[in-house]
Short mmCIF file of C-alpha atoms and ligand atoms in Angstrom, two decimals:
data_model
loop_
_atom_site.label_atom_id
_atom_site.label_comp_id
_atom_site.label_asym_id
_atom_site.label_seq_id
_atom_site.Cartn_x
_atom_site.Cartn_y
_atom_site.Cartn_z
CA MET A 1 -26.13 1.65 53.51
CA ASN A 2 -24.97 2.91 56.89
CA GLY A 3 -27.09 3.07 60.03
CA ALA A 4 -27.83 6.78 59.69
CA GLU A 5 -29.17 6.27 56.18
CA SER A 6 -31.38 3.39 57.29
CA LEU A 7 -32.67 5.66 60.05
CA VAL A 8 -33.62 8.50 57.68
CA HIS A 9 -35.23 6.13 55.15
CA THR A 10 -37.23 4.46 57.93
CA LEU A 11 -38.40 7.77 59.40
CA LEU A 12 -39.64 8.85 55.97
CA LYS A 13 -41.42 5.52 55.43
CA SER A 14 -43.07 5.98 58.82
CA GLY A 15 -44.37 9.45 57.88
CA VAL A 16 -41.79 11.55 59.76
CA ASP A 17 -40.46 14.10 57.27
CA THR A 18 -39.36 16.99 59.47
CA CYS A 19 -36.39 17.09 61.81
CA PHE A 20 -35.56 19.92 64.22
CA CYS A 21 -31.89 19.67 65.01
CA ASN A 22 -28.84 20.95 66.77
CA PRO A 23 -26.12 18.49 65.83
CA GLY A 24 -22.64 17.69 67.10
CA THR A 25 -19.84 15.31 66.14
CA SER A 26 -21.81 12.17 66.98
CA GLU A 27 -24.64 13.22 64.63
CA MET A 28 -22.45 13.98 61.58
CA HIS A 29 -23.47 10.81 59.74
CA PHE A 30 -27.15 11.55 60.29
CA VAL A 31 -26.65 15.09 58.91
CA ALA A 32 -24.67 13.72 55.96
CA ALA A 33 -27.42 11.17 55.26
CA LEU A 34 -29.93 14.03 55.00
CA ASP A 35 -27.92 15.36 52.05
CA ARG A 36 -28.08 12.06 50.24
CA ILE A 37 -31.75 11.26 50.87
CA ALA A 38 -34.48 13.57 49.57
CA GLY A 39 -37.63 14.34 51.51
CA MET A 40 -36.54 15.24 55.04
CA ARG A 41 -36.98 18.93 55.96
CA CYS A 42 -34.24 19.80 58.40
CA VAL A 43 -34.62 22.89 60.60
CA LEU A 44 -31.75 24.21 62.70
CA GLY A 45 -32.39 25.56 66.20
CA LEU A 46 -29.61 27.47 67.94
CA PHE A 47 -30.39 26.01 71.36
CA GLU A 48 -31.85 22.60 72.18
CA GLY A 49 -34.80 24.18 74.02
CA VAL A 50 -35.79 25.70 70.68
CA VAL A 51 -35.44 22.31 68.97
CA THR A 52 -37.61 20.41 71.46
CA GLY A 53 -40.22 23.18 71.81
CA ALA A 54 -40.47 23.43 68.03
CA ALA A 55 -41.04 19.67 67.80
CA ASP A 56 -43.90 20.11 70.30
CA GLY A 57 -45.48 22.96 68.31
CA TYR A 58 -44.98 21.11 65.02
CA ALA A 59 -46.76 17.94 66.13
CA ARG A 60 -49.68 19.86 67.61
CA ALA A 61 -50.10 21.86 64.38
CA ALA A 62 -49.40 19.08 61.87
CA GLY A 63 -51.08 16.23 63.77
CA LYS A 64 -48.04 13.97 63.37
CA PRO A 65 -44.63 13.78 65.04
CA ALA A 66 -41.41 15.44 63.99
CA ALA A 67 -38.00 14.07 64.83
CA THR A 68 -35.41 15.97 66.84
CA LEU A 69 -31.65 15.58 66.61
CA LEU A 70 -29.77 16.37 69.80
CA HIS A 71 -26.14 15.99 70.83
CA CYS A 72 -25.30 13.60 73.68
CA GLY A 73 -26.58 13.87 77.25
CA PRO A 74 -25.81 17.61 77.64
CA GLY A 75 -27.65 18.54 74.42
CA LEU A 76 -30.62 16.51 75.59
CA GLY A 77 -30.29 18.21 78.98
CA ASN A 78 -30.62 21.63 77.35
CA GLY A 79 -33.82 20.45 75.68
CA LEU A 80 -35.42 18.83 78.73
CA ALA A 81 -37.75 21.64 79.89
CA ASN A 82 -39.60 21.75 76.59
CA LEU A 83 -39.65 17.95 76.40
CA HIS A 84 -41.27 18.14 79.83
CA ASN A 85 -43.85 20.59 78.41
CA ALA A 86 -44.43 18.20 75.49
CA ARG A 87 -44.92 15.31 77.90
CA ARG A 88 -47.56 17.28 79.81
CA ALA A 89 -49.27 18.06 76.48
CA SER A 90 -49.09 14.38 75.38
CA THR A 91 -47.34 15.50 72.22
CA PRO A 92 -45.79 12.76 70.06
CA ILE A 93 -42.08 13.41 69.44
CA VAL A 94 -39.40 11.11 68.00
CA ASN A 95 -36.50 12.37 70.07
CA ILE A 96 -33.19 11.27 68.57
CA VAL A 97 -30.01 11.73 70.58
CA GLY A 98 -26.59 10.95 69.13
CA ASP A 99 -24.06 9.64 71.63
CA GLN A 100 -20.56 8.23 72.14
CA ALA A 101 -19.58 5.18 70.05
CA THR A 102 -20.31 1.95 71.93
CA TYR A 103 -16.62 1.07 72.21
CA HIS A 104 -15.55 4.60 73.19
CA ARG A 105 -18.02 5.15 76.05
CA PRO A 106 -16.11 2.90 78.51
CA PHE A 107 -13.22 5.41 78.42
CA ASP A 108 -15.50 8.14 79.77
CA PRO A 109 -14.75 10.98 77.31
CA PRO A 110 -15.95 14.49 78.31
CA LEU A 111 -19.45 14.44 76.79
CA THR A 112 -20.32 11.08 78.34
CA ALA A 113 -23.37 11.26 80.58
CA ASP A 114 -26.29 9.16 81.71
CA THR A 115 -28.17 9.94 78.50
CA GLU A 116 -30.82 7.30 79.13
CA GLY A 117 -31.32 8.62 82.63
CA PHE A 118 -31.79 12.18 81.36
CA ALA A 119 -34.28 10.91 78.77
CA ARG A 120 -36.34 8.75 81.07
CA GLY A 121 -38.00 11.54 83.05
CA VAL A 122 -39.61 13.02 79.95
CA SER A 123 -40.05 9.99 77.69
CA GLY A 124 -42.67 7.26 77.59
CA TRP A 125 -40.26 5.08 75.59
CA VAL A 126 -36.44 5.00 75.63
CA ARG A 127 -34.10 2.78 73.64
CA THR A 128 -30.36 2.86 72.91
CA ALA A 129 -29.47 1.33 69.55
CA SER A 130 -26.91 -1.41 70.00
CA ASP A 131 -26.25 -2.62 66.46
CA VAL A 132 -26.28 -1.01 63.02
CA ALA A 133 -28.52 -3.75 61.63
CA SER A 134 -31.37 -2.89 63.98
CA VAL A 135 -31.29 0.93 63.80
CA GLY A 136 -34.06 0.95 61.15
CA ALA A 137 -36.28 -1.29 63.27
CA ASP A 138 -35.53 0.88 66.32
CA ALA A 139 -36.63 3.98 64.39
CA ALA A 140 -39.90 2.37 63.27
CA ALA A 141 -40.56 1.30 66.86
CA ALA A 142 -39.86 4.85 68.07
CA VAL A 143 -42.37 6.37 65.64
CA GLN A 144 -44.96 3.81 66.68
CA ALA A 145 -44.28 4.42 70.39
CA ALA A 146 -44.52 8.22 70.02
CA GLN A 147 -48.04 7.84 68.65
CA ILE A 148 -49.45 5.52 71.31
CA ALA A 149 -52.52 7.36 72.62
CA PRO A 150 -52.57 10.00 73.89
CA GLY A 151 -49.05 10.66 72.46
CA GLN A 152 -45.63 10.71 74.12
CA VAL A 153 -41.95 11.44 73.71
CA ALA A 154 -40.08 8.41 72.34
CA THR A 155 -36.29 8.77 72.74
CA LEU A 156 -33.91 6.83 70.52
CA ILE A 157 -30.24 7.13 71.52
CA LEU A 158 -27.77 6.41 68.74
CA PRO A 159 -24.15 5.59 69.59
CA SER A 160 -22.17 7.04 66.68
CA ASP A 161 -20.84 3.69 65.44
CA THR A 162 -24.41 2.45 64.93
CA SER A 163 -24.79 5.45 62.59
CA TRP A 164 -21.58 5.17 60.60
CA ASN A 165 -21.17 1.39 60.33
CA ASP A 166 -22.33 -0.25 57.11
CA GLY A 167 -25.13 -2.78 57.28
CA GLY A 168 -28.16 -0.55 57.87
CA VAL A 169 -31.54 -2.12 57.11
CA VAL A 170 -34.59 0.01 56.29
CA ALA A 171 -37.66 -1.03 58.30
CA GLU A 172 -41.27 -0.84 57.20
CA ALA A 173 -43.60 1.49 59.11
CA LEU A 174 -45.30 -0.21 62.04
CA PRO A 175 -49.09 0.10 62.38
CA ARG A 176 -50.68 2.62 64.73
CA LEU A 177 -51.65 0.78 67.91
CA PRO A 178 -55.39 0.95 68.57
CA THR A 179 -56.62 3.39 71.20
CA PRO A 180 -58.36 1.58 74.07
CA LEU A 181 -62.04 2.37 74.56
CA ALA A 182 -63.73 3.33 77.81
CA ALA A 183 -65.43 0.41 79.53
CA PRO A 184 -69.25 0.30 79.35
CA SER A 185 -69.36 0.87 83.11
CA GLN A 186 -67.56 4.20 82.72
CA VAL A 187 -70.16 5.48 80.26
CA ASP A 188 -73.05 4.02 82.29
CA GLU A 189 -71.88 5.77 85.45
CA ALA A 190 -71.59 9.16 83.73
CA ALA A 191 -74.97 8.70 82.05
CA ALA A 192 -76.63 7.76 85.36
CA ILE A 193 -75.32 10.95 87.01
CA LEU A 194 -76.41 13.15 84.11
CA ARG A 195 -79.87 11.56 83.83
CA ARG A 196 -80.58 12.94 87.31
CA GLY A 197 -80.01 16.44 85.88
CA GLY A 198 -77.00 18.59 85.16
CA ASP A 199 -77.27 20.89 88.16
CA GLY A 200 -73.92 20.79 89.99
CA VAL A 201 -72.40 18.46 87.37
CA VAL A 202 -69.21 19.49 85.63
CA LEU A 203 -68.10 17.59 82.53
CA MET A 204 -64.38 18.32 82.31
CA ILE A 205 -62.74 17.51 79.00
CA GLY A 206 -59.07 17.54 78.04
CA HIS A 207 -56.64 16.77 75.24
CA ALA A 208 -58.10 14.99 72.18
CA GLY A 209 -61.58 15.37 73.69
CA LEU A 210 -61.36 19.11 73.00
CA SER A 211 -61.33 18.67 69.22
CA GLU A 212 -64.20 20.09 67.18
CA ALA A 213 -65.92 16.69 67.23
CA GLY A 214 -65.54 16.49 71.02
CA GLN A 215 -66.87 20.01 71.47
CA ALA A 216 -69.93 19.26 69.33
CA LEU A 217 -70.67 16.18 71.47
CA ALA A 218 -70.18 18.12 74.71
CA HIS A 219 -72.51 20.84 73.38
CA ARG A 220 -75.19 18.17 72.79
CA ILE A 221 -74.70 16.65 76.24
CA ALA A 222 -74.86 20.06 77.92
CA GLY A 223 -77.92 20.98 75.84
CA ALA A 224 -79.76 17.82 76.91
CA THR A 225 -78.80 17.85 80.59
CA GLY A 226 -77.82 21.40 81.59
CA CYS A 227 -74.41 20.27 82.88
CA ARG A 228 -71.46 22.65 82.81
CA VAL A 229 -68.66 21.84 80.35
CA MET A 230 -65.13 22.87 81.31
CA ALA A 231 -61.81 22.49 79.53
CA ASP A 232 -58.77 20.88 81.09
CA ALA A 233 -55.38 21.04 79.36
CA GLY A 234 -55.38 20.53 75.60
CA GLY A 235 -52.56 20.66 73.07
CA LYS A 236 -54.57 22.39 70.34
CA VAL A 237 -58.01 23.71 71.19
CA PRO A 238 -60.39 24.95 68.47
CA ARG A 239 -61.80 28.30 69.61
CA GLY A 240 -63.68 31.30 68.30
CA GLN A 241 -67.07 31.71 66.64
CA GLY A 242 -69.06 28.45 66.39
CA ARG A 243 -66.87 26.67 68.91
CA LEU A 244 -68.02 25.78 72.43
CA MET A 245 -67.16 28.32 75.13
CA MET A 246 -65.59 26.36 77.97
CA ASP A 247 -64.22 27.86 81.16
CA ARG A 248 -60.87 26.65 82.45
CA VAL A 249 -60.07 26.38 86.12
CA PRO A 250 -58.40 29.72 86.99
CA TYR A 251 -54.76 29.79 88.14
CA VAL A 252 -55.20 31.81 91.35
CA VAL A 253 -56.33 29.42 94.12
CA ASP A 254 -59.06 31.54 95.71
CA VAL A 255 -60.50 32.46 92.32
CA ALA A 256 -60.38 28.78 91.31
CA VAL A 257 -62.21 27.69 94.48
CA ALA A 258 -64.93 30.29 93.83
CA ALA A 259 -65.21 29.17 90.19
CA MET A 260 -65.72 25.51 91.17
CA ALA A 261 -68.07 26.15 94.14
CA GLY A 262 -71.30 24.17 93.91
CA THR A 263 -69.73 21.23 92.04
CA LYS A 264 -71.37 18.01 93.23
CA HIS A 265 -70.17 15.66 90.50
CA LEU A 266 -67.07 16.01 88.35
CA ILE A 267 -67.02 13.79 85.23
CA LEU A 268 -63.54 13.53 83.75
CA CYS A 269 -63.01 12.88 80.05
CA SER A 270 -59.32 12.73 79.18
CA ALA A 271 -58.88 15.19 82.04
CA LYS A 272 -57.47 15.28 85.55
CA LYS A 273 -59.10 16.25 88.81
CA PRO A 274 -58.08 19.91 89.27
CA VAL A 275 -55.03 20.44 91.44
CA THR A 276 -53.55 23.84 92.26
CA PHE A 277 -50.27 24.64 90.49
CA PHE A 278 -48.54 24.75 93.87
CA ALA A 279 -49.40 24.20 97.51
CA TYR A 280 -49.81 27.39 99.52
CA PRO A 281 -49.74 27.56 103.32
CA GLY A 282 -53.28 27.13 104.65
CA LYS A 283 -54.95 26.90 101.22
CA PRO A 284 -56.72 23.95 99.58
CA GLN A 285 -54.90 21.77 97.05
CA THR A 286 -57.89 21.24 94.83
CA SER A 287 -60.46 23.80 93.74
CA ILE A 288 -63.44 21.43 93.82
CA PRO A 289 -65.43 21.07 97.05
CA GLU A 290 -64.34 18.18 99.29
CA SER A 291 -67.81 16.66 99.04
CA ALA A 292 -67.74 16.47 95.21
CA GLU A 293 -67.74 12.97 93.68
CA VAL A 294 -65.32 12.29 90.85
CA HIS A 295 -66.23 9.98 87.93
CA VAL A 296 -64.05 8.94 85.01
CA LEU A 297 -65.75 8.77 81.61
CA ALA A 298 -62.45 8.28 79.76
CA ARG A 299 -58.92 7.97 81.06
CA ARG A 300 -56.11 9.79 79.26
CA GLU A 301 -55.12 6.74 77.23
CA GLN A 302 -58.73 5.94 76.23
CA ASP A 303 -60.58 7.37 73.23
CA PRO A 304 -62.47 10.47 74.47
CA ILE A 305 -64.50 11.04 71.30
CA GLU A 306 -65.81 7.51 71.29
CA ALA A 307 -66.73 7.80 74.98
CA LEU A 308 -68.51 11.15 74.46
CA THR A 309 -70.37 9.67 71.48
CA ARG A 310 -71.64 6.78 73.59
CA LEU A 311 -72.57 9.16 76.40
CA ALA A 312 -74.52 11.46 74.04
CA GLU A 313 -76.34 8.42 72.64
CA ALA A 314 -77.13 7.03 76.08
CA LEU A 315 -78.65 10.40 77.00
CA HIS A 316 -80.53 10.67 73.67
CA ALA A 317 -78.97 14.10 73.29
CA PRO A 318 -80.03 15.48 69.90
CA PRO A 319 -77.56 17.26 67.57
CA LEU A 320 -77.48 21.03 67.98
CA PRO A 321 -76.40 23.86 65.67
CA PRO A 322 -72.99 25.31 66.56
CA PRO A 323 -73.07 27.80 69.44
CA ASP A 324 -73.41 31.50 68.66
CA ASN A 325 -70.73 33.25 70.68
CA GLY A 326 -71.97 36.77 70.00
CA ALA A 327 -70.34 39.64 68.19
CA LYS A 328 -66.65 39.94 67.40
CA PRO A 329 -65.06 42.74 69.45
CA GLU A 330 -63.92 46.02 67.87
CA VAL A 331 -60.16 46.67 67.94
CA GLY A 332 -59.04 48.41 71.13
CA ARG A 333 -58.22 52.13 71.09
CA GLY A 334 -56.22 54.41 73.35
CA PRO A 335 -54.05 53.18 76.20
CA VAL A 336 -52.87 49.58 76.44
CA THR A 337 -54.92 47.65 78.99
CA PRO A 338 -55.67 43.91 79.26
CA GLU A 339 -59.08 44.79 77.79
CA SER A 340 -57.88 46.83 74.79
CA PHE A 341 -55.22 44.20 74.14
CA GLY A 342 -57.78 41.37 74.30
CA ALA A 343 -60.24 43.23 72.06
CA THR A 344 -57.58 43.88 69.42
CA ILE A 345 -56.52 40.23 69.38
CA GLY A 346 -60.15 39.07 69.21
CA ALA A 347 -60.92 41.48 66.37
CA LEU A 348 -57.88 40.69 64.23
CA ILE A 349 -57.14 36.94 64.60
CA PRO A 350 -57.45 35.73 61.02
CA GLY A 351 -59.58 32.64 60.35
CA GLY A 352 -57.51 29.46 60.59
CA ALA A 353 -54.77 31.11 62.67
CA LEU A 354 -52.80 29.24 65.31
CA VAL A 355 -52.44 31.24 68.50
CA VAL A 356 -49.52 30.23 70.71
CA ASP A 357 -50.19 31.57 74.17
CA GLU A 358 -47.41 32.17 76.67
CA SER A 359 -48.85 35.46 77.81
CA ILE A 360 -48.68 34.46 81.52
CA THR A 361 -50.36 37.25 83.55
CA TYR A 362 -51.39 39.70 80.84
CA GLY A 363 -53.50 37.24 78.88
CA ARG A 364 -55.90 36.19 81.62
CA SER A 365 -58.92 37.91 80.04
CA LEU A 366 -58.17 36.77 76.48
CA GLY A 367 -60.73 33.94 76.64
CA ARG A 368 -63.71 36.25 76.76
CA PHE A 369 -62.37 38.57 74.05
CA THR A 370 -61.60 35.80 71.59
CA GLN A 371 -64.70 33.62 71.96
CA ALA A 372 -66.35 35.31 68.94
CA ALA A 373 -63.15 35.81 66.94
CA ALA A 374 -62.75 34.11 63.56
CA PRO A 375 -62.34 30.33 64.14
CA HIS A 376 -58.77 29.53 65.17
CA ASP A 377 -56.76 27.04 67.26
CA TRP A 378 -55.27 27.86 70.64
CA MET A 379 -52.02 26.29 71.83
CA SER A 380 -50.74 26.80 75.38
CA VAL A 381 -47.60 25.74 77.21
CA LEU A 382 -48.91 22.92 79.37
CA GLY A 383 -46.05 21.90 81.63
CA GLY A 384 -45.56 25.17 83.48
CA ALA A 385 -41.93 25.36 82.29
CA ILE A 386 -41.63 28.82 80.78
CA GLY A 387 -39.77 29.29 77.50
CA GLY A 388 -42.06 27.10 75.44
CA GLY A 389 -43.92 29.80 73.52
CA MET A 390 -41.46 31.04 70.90
CA PRO A 391 -40.16 27.57 69.98
CA MET A 392 -43.72 26.23 69.77
CA ALA A 393 -44.73 29.10 67.49
CA THR A 394 -41.74 28.31 65.30
CA GLY A 395 -42.57 24.62 65.04
CA ALA A 396 -46.27 25.32 64.49
CA ALA A 397 -45.45 27.52 61.49
CA VAL A 398 -43.32 24.72 60.03
CA GLY A 399 -46.11 22.21 60.68
CA ALA A 400 -48.99 24.26 59.27
CA PRO A 401 -47.77 26.22 56.25
CA GLY A 402 -50.30 28.75 55.01
CA ARG A 403 -51.72 29.36 58.48
CA ARG A 404 -50.65 32.48 60.37
CA VAL A 405 -49.15 31.89 63.81
CA ILE A 406 -49.72 34.57 66.44
CA ASN A 407 -47.46 34.19 69.47
CA LEU A 408 -48.72 36.08 72.53
CA GLN A 409 -45.54 36.15 74.51
CA ALA A 410 -44.60 37.40 77.98
CA ASP A 411 -41.16 39.00 77.96
CA GLY A 412 -39.54 37.08 80.82
CA SER A 413 -40.53 33.72 79.32
CA ALA A 414 -39.41 34.89 75.87
CA MET A 415 -35.82 35.37 77.03
CA TYR A 416 -35.41 31.64 77.78
CA THR A 417 -35.55 30.62 74.13
CA VAL A 418 -35.22 33.88 72.23
CA GLN A 419 -33.02 32.16 69.61
CA ALA A 420 -36.26 30.83 68.09
CA LEU A 421 -36.52 34.18 66.27
CA TRP A 422 -33.42 33.35 64.23
CA THR A 423 -35.01 30.10 63.04
CA GLN A 424 -38.18 32.01 62.13
CA ALA A 425 -36.12 34.42 60.02
CA ARG A 426 -34.04 31.72 58.35
CA GLU A 427 -37.09 29.60 57.48
CA ARG A 428 -39.19 32.70 56.61
CA LEU A 429 -41.99 31.52 58.88
CA ASP A 430 -45.33 33.35 59.08
CA VAL A 431 -45.17 34.18 62.79
CA THR A 432 -46.27 37.42 64.42
CA THR A 433 -44.81 37.65 67.91
CA ILE A 434 -46.32 40.13 70.36
CA ILE A 435 -43.95 40.65 73.28
CA LEU A 436 -45.90 41.73 76.36
CA SER A 437 -43.22 43.94 77.76
CA ASN A 438 -43.83 44.65 81.44
CA ARG A 439 -40.13 44.25 82.18
CA LYS A 440 -40.80 42.10 85.20
CA TYR A 441 -41.70 38.61 86.40
CA GLN A 442 -45.17 39.92 87.27
CA ILE A 443 -46.62 36.55 88.26
CA LEU A 444 -43.92 36.00 90.86
CA LEU A 445 -44.80 39.27 92.58
CA GLY A 446 -48.25 37.75 93.19
CA GLU A 447 -46.72 34.45 94.30
CA LEU A 448 -44.52 36.23 96.83
CA ALA A 449 -47.65 37.39 98.62
CA ASN A 450 -49.46 34.04 98.17
CA VAL A 451 -46.77 32.03 99.94
CA GLY A 452 -46.64 34.61 102.72
CA ALA A 453 -43.06 35.80 102.05
CA ASN A 454 -41.96 39.37 102.78
CA PRO A 455 -40.93 41.47 99.78
CA GLY A 456 -37.51 42.97 100.50
CA ARG A 457 -35.24 44.80 98.07
CA THR A 458 -33.32 41.68 96.99
CA ALA A 459 -36.51 39.68 96.51
CA LEU A 460 -38.04 42.41 94.36
CA GLU A 461 -34.87 42.75 92.30
CA MET A 462 -35.11 39.04 91.43
CA MET A 463 -38.44 39.77 89.72
CA ASP A 464 -37.38 42.92 87.89
CA LEU A 465 -36.28 42.72 84.24
CA GLY A 466 -35.49 46.43 83.93
CA ASN A 467 -32.05 47.93 84.58
CA PRO A 468 -31.11 47.43 81.82
CA ASP A 469 -34.34 47.35 79.78
CA LEU A 470 -34.41 44.71 77.07
CA ASN A 471 -34.61 46.29 73.63
CA TRP A 472 -36.87 43.88 71.76
CA PRO A 473 -36.73 45.46 68.30
CA HIS A 474 -32.94 45.32 68.50
CA LEU A 475 -32.93 41.72 69.70
CA ALA A 476 -35.29 40.70 66.90
CA GLU A 477 -33.49 42.65 64.19
CA GLY A 478 -30.19 41.17 65.37
CA MET A 479 -31.63 37.78 64.47
CA GLY A 480 -33.13 38.85 61.14
CA VAL A 481 -36.72 39.50 62.25
CA GLU A 482 -38.25 42.90 61.49
CA ALA A 483 -39.78 44.51 64.53
CA ALA A 484 -41.42 47.62 65.99
CA ARG A 485 -42.37 48.94 69.40
CA THR A 486 -45.64 50.56 70.48
CA ASP A 487 -47.27 51.70 73.70
CA THR A 488 -50.82 52.29 72.44
CA ALA A 489 -53.72 50.04 71.49
CA ASP A 490 -53.99 51.84 68.14
CA GLY A 491 -50.33 51.15 67.45
CA LEU A 492 -50.83 47.46 68.25
CA ALA A 493 -53.83 47.23 65.91
CA ASP A 494 -51.92 48.86 63.04
CA LEU A 495 -48.77 46.78 63.47
CA LEU A 496 -50.67 43.52 63.94
CA ALA A 497 -52.88 44.13 60.89
CA SER A 498 -49.91 45.01 58.69
CA SER A 499 -47.91 41.98 59.88
CA LEU A 500 -50.81 39.72 58.89
CA ARG A 501 -50.77 41.09 55.34
CA ARG A 502 -47.14 40.18 54.65
CA PRO A 503 -45.32 36.88 54.68
CA GLY A 504 -42.51 36.08 57.09
CA PRO A 505 -41.95 36.79 60.77
CA PHE A 506 -42.57 40.10 62.53
CA LEU A 507 -42.19 41.09 66.18
CA ILE A 508 -44.15 43.74 68.05
CA GLU A 509 -42.90 44.93 71.42
CA LEU A 510 -46.01 46.06 73.27
CA LEU A 511 -45.13 48.18 76.30
CA ILE A 512 -47.68 47.28 78.97
C1 TPP B 1 -38.32 26.62 83.39
C2 TPP B 1 -38.89 27.53 84.40
N1 TPP B 1 -38.07 28.34 85.12
C3 TPP B 1 -38.59 29.19 86.02
C4 TPP B 1 -39.93 29.22 86.27
C5 TPP B 1 -40.48 30.13 87.36
N2 TPP B 1 -41.29 31.19 86.79
C6 TPP B 1 -42.62 31.07 86.63
S1 TPP B 1 -43.31 32.39 85.97
C7 TPP B 1 -41.82 33.20 85.87
C8 TPP B 1 -41.73 34.59 85.33
C9 TPP B 1 -42.68 34.89 84.22
O1 TPP B 1 -42.48 36.22 83.80
P1 TPP B 1 -42.99 36.71 82.40
O2 TPP B 1 -42.79 35.65 81.40
O3 TPP B 1 -42.36 38.02 82.09
O4 TPP B 1 -44.55 36.87 82.61
P2 TPP B 1 -45.35 37.85 83.60
O5 TPP B 1 -45.43 37.15 84.91
O6 TPP B 1 -44.60 39.14 83.69
O7 TPP B 1 -46.70 38.00 82.99
C10 TPP B 1 -40.80 32.40 86.35
C11 TPP B 1 -39.38 32.80 86.37
C12 TPP B 1 -40.75 28.34 85.51
N3 TPP B 1 -42.07 28.29 85.67
N4 TPP B 1 -40.20 27.54 84.59
#
């Protein structure tokens, strides 16, 4: 058995059965091993940003990591932005990078780079295999490391001779490492604050704390104390009818400050104290009042559900029926507006759908329109690096077969990783992409004013995607995805409804 075969066998034993890849010469033995060993689904991405973003979407949807296969430092470099997004989402990924043979690297051939250095900024764990006999054990360690709470990118770099040499040894799966629990003092402190009453208290929950179980506990705690529950970043957030409505801190600084006014105590559960996306001249860096006290119920690496359970018990908060979020909206009619768009999405999301949101500016009112939609999961790009949406939608569809993926996708961000459409067509994935076609970098027009810069002709041209206009149906059809364009709310409703009735990918260009 060669090293590559021991790697594939070990990944399968450890529960990793999907690999998103874009291979090169140094990965040929890994690819060949996939032909000889049954059980590994291998999905080709035509750019490494698609591969890494798909691995992020897959793990969020499937609840377990996928592997990637990338080519040397430059291939990893192409995939870094979406590995960064995965890191911010605490997504587990087994990131495998083929590299120069150990004895060839000293001669500095063209693709030689500081592969470990590139990996380190996005990975919680990095190892370069040094010997064929230990590649299996390295793979088992990588899978274990990726799943250390709350989840991280584990990068395993494989010099090509460790793949092709004989002497591979399959390793047994390593156990999941236990998630640390919050200390009693953390729960006691939060309980003491909440016992005084919930007025001015914000319980801010993120990541695994936003699961259905976490939401039910937060609902009880809010019911018993009157505190406000807010959502921080979360990789996959259950939303819709019966789920807890939780505000997020708005993006625009002044709006965020207004939204957080009156906060006296902020209790963090797997969440971070709010910080503005950027600093702006003369504006605050956090949206919470300076006088607010911050308490930590559970740190990111601690178990948020266990901490919320103990907090609910300490407060004697009785179980409550699921919240009633009101009536589902009617589909929008007439011209396309943020409201008619939101209403149509809220009306038509099918139960169990996965919504991948990279809608940037146009989706800001979606929260209120989808709160009473059929129960679904919401996945956002969490690292601020645009170009995550289409790859994530692709990976989510691989990771959750049978569930429809709806990708709400701003056009500028879409162009970073548009090749994801080709993978959707090849794998016949159930993804409906709605391109929000404003033909500009709308958000940056707002930012220009926020940082106090003057808009001149050159500056404005750098935010304009027209001249020439992108033709989305042509782009999609050129990659094998059927598509249509509409500029009315009625058209959107018809196209979205019909795409949900048929298998495979479909793209709607919505002129906004
Ligand atoms: C990797 C990366 N490159 C560049 C940026 C800077 N940036 C932020 S938003 C944006 C444009 C977004 O435009 P679009 O996706 O069309 O959404 P809109 O603002 O029009 O709603 C850019 C270029 C970024 N955040 N990440």
